[in-house]
Structures are given as C-alpha cells and as structure tokens.
Tab-separated table of C-alpha atoms in Angstrom:
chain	number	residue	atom	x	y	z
D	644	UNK	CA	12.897	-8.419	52.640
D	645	UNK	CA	14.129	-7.233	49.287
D	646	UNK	CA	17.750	-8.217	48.610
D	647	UNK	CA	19.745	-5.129	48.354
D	648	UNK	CA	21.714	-4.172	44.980
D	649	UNK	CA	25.719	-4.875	45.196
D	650	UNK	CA	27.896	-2.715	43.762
D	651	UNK	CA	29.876	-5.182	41.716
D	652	UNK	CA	32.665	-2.836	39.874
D	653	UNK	CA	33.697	0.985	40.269
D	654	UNK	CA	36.102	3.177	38.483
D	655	UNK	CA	35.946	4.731	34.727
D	656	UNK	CA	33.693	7.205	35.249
D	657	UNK	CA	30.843	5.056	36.669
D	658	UNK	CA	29.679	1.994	38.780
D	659	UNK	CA	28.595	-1.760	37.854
D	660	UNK	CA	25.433	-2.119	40.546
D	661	UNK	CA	23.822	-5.812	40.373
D	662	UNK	CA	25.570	-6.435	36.865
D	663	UNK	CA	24.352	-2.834	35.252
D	664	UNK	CA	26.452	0.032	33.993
D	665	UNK	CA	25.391	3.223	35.953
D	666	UNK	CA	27.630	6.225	34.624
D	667	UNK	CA	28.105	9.153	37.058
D	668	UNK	CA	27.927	9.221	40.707
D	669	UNK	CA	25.888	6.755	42.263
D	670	UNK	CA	23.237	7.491	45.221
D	671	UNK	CA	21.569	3.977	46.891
D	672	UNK	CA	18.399	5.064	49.602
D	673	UNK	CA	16.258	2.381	50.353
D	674	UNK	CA	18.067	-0.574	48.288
D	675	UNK	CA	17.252	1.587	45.160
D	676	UNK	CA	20.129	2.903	43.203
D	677	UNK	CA	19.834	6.200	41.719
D	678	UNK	CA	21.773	9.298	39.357
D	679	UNK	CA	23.552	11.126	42.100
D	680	UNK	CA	25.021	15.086	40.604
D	681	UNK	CA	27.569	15.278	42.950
D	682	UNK	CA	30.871	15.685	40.991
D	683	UNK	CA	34.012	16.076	43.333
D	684	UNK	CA	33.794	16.410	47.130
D	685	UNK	CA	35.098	20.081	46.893
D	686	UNK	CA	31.814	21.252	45.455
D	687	UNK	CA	29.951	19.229	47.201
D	688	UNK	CA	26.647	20.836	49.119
D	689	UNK	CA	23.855	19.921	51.821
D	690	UNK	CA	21.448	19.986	48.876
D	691	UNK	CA	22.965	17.259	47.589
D	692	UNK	CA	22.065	14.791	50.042
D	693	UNK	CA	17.967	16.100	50.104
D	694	UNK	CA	16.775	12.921	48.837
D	695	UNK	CA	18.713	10.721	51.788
D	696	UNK	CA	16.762	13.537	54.079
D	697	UNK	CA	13.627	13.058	52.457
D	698	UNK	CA	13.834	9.565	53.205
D	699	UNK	CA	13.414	10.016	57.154
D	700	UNK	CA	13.809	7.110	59.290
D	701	UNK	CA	15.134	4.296	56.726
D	702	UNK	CA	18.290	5.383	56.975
D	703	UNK	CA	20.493	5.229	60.031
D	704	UNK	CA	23.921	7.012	58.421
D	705	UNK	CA	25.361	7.901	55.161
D	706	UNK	CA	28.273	6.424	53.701
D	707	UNK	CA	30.140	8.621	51.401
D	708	UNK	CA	32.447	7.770	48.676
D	709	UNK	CA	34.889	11.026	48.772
D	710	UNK	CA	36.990	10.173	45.371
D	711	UNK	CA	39.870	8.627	44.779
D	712	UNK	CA	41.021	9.447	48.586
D	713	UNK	CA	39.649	9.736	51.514
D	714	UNK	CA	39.300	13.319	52.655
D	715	UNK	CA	37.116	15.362	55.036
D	716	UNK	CA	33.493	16.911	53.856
D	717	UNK	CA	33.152	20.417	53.958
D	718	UNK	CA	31.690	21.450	57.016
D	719	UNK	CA	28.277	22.621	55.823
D	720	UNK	CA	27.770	18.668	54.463
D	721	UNK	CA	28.684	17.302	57.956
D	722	UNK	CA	26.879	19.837	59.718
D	723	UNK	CA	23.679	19.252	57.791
D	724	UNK	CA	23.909	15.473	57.745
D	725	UNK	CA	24.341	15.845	61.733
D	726	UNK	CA	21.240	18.484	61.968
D	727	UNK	CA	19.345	15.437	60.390
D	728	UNK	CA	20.139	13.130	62.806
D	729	UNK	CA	22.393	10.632	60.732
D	730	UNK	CA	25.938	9.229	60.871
D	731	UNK	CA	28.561	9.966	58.632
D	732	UNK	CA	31.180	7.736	57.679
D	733	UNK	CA	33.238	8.857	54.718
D	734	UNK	CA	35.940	6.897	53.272
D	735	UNK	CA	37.696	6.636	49.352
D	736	UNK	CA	34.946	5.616	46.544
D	737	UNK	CA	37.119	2.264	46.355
D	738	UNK	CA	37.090	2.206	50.078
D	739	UNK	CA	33.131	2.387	50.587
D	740	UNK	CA	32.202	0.238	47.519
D	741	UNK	CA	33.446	-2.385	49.477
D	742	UNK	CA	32.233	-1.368	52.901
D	743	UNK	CA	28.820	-0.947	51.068
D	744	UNK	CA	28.146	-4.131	50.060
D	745	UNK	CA	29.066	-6.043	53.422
D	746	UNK	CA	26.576	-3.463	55.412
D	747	UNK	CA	24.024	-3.675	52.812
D	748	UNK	CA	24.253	-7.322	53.108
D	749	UNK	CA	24.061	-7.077	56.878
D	750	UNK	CA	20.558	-4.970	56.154
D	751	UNK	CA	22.542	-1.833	57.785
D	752	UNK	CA	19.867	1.230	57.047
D	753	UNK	CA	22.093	3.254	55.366
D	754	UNK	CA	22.189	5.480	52.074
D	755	UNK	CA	25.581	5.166	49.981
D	756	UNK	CA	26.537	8.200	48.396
D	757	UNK	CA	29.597	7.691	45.647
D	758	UNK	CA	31.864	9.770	43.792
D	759	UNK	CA	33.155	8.496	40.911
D	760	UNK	CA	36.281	8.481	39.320
C-alpha cells in the first residue's frame, strides 16, 4: 500500500505536500496530488470536481477546503457530489489540511479538494 502524501504546510498562496511547494489550489485523488483551478468557493462549479468523478469507486467522500472559513457549497456542488454517490464534508482550508492528513493516514478513500489562501 502506497503511503499517502501529507500536506505538511498551507497558506501563501499554495500548499507544502510531502516537503514540495505546490502553488494554487491543491486536488489529492488516489494519494496523487494534483493542480486544482478552483479559485474561491463562490465560483466554484460541479465541473470542478470531474476528475474526483472520474475516479469511481476509490473514493468514498470529498473533503473540501472552503477558504479561509468554513462556509456552505453552492448547491449545484453539493447536489452533484451527492448525484455521484459521495460524502461531503467541507470545513476551512486550515481546518481540512489537518483533517486530511489523519484520514489519509487512516487509508480513508477520500479525495481532498483545497482552496488556498
């Protein structure tokens, strides 16, 4: 089993996963971390989250990053992620950094989708 990347540092525009600089949002699927376009929750769409579709039955739920606070999806993104059959847990980028890395390290199926700030 293939250890899954932690995300080590967050904030200034970017993310630290497994001691490398990622600028932008971050999208993990499948223990691979990946250039996410998702900007700011507000404009967020379901297209956004086509890859964590695409990836079927290895992931159980998606954990969003929202920002720097925790705030509610826009329907269509909830509705969609539901019409997939996943959970949806979304929490403050600082928030699920943290809740990332202990339910990657638990080998939780999940893709992590993060905003960053």
């Amino acid at each position: 089993m293939r250890q899954p990347p932690s995300i080590d540092a967050w904030g200034g525009g970017g993310f630290r996963v497994a001691g490398v600089w990622r600028p932008g949002s971050l999208l993990v699927i499948d223990d691979q971390p990946q250039d996410w376009a998702a900007t700011s929750l507000a404009d967020l769409t379901p297209d956004a989250f086509a890859q964590v579709f695409a990836a079927g039955g290895s992931v159980e739920f998606v954990l969003l990053g929202t920002g720097l606070v925790n705030a509610l999806p826009p329907r269509p993104v909830r509705d969609a992620i539901k019409a997939a059959g996943l959970g949806l847990e979304f929490m403050s980028t600082e928030a699920a950094t943290r809740t990332y890395n202990v339910l990657a390290s638990e080998g939780r199926r999940l893709a992590a989708a993060m905003i960053a700030v």
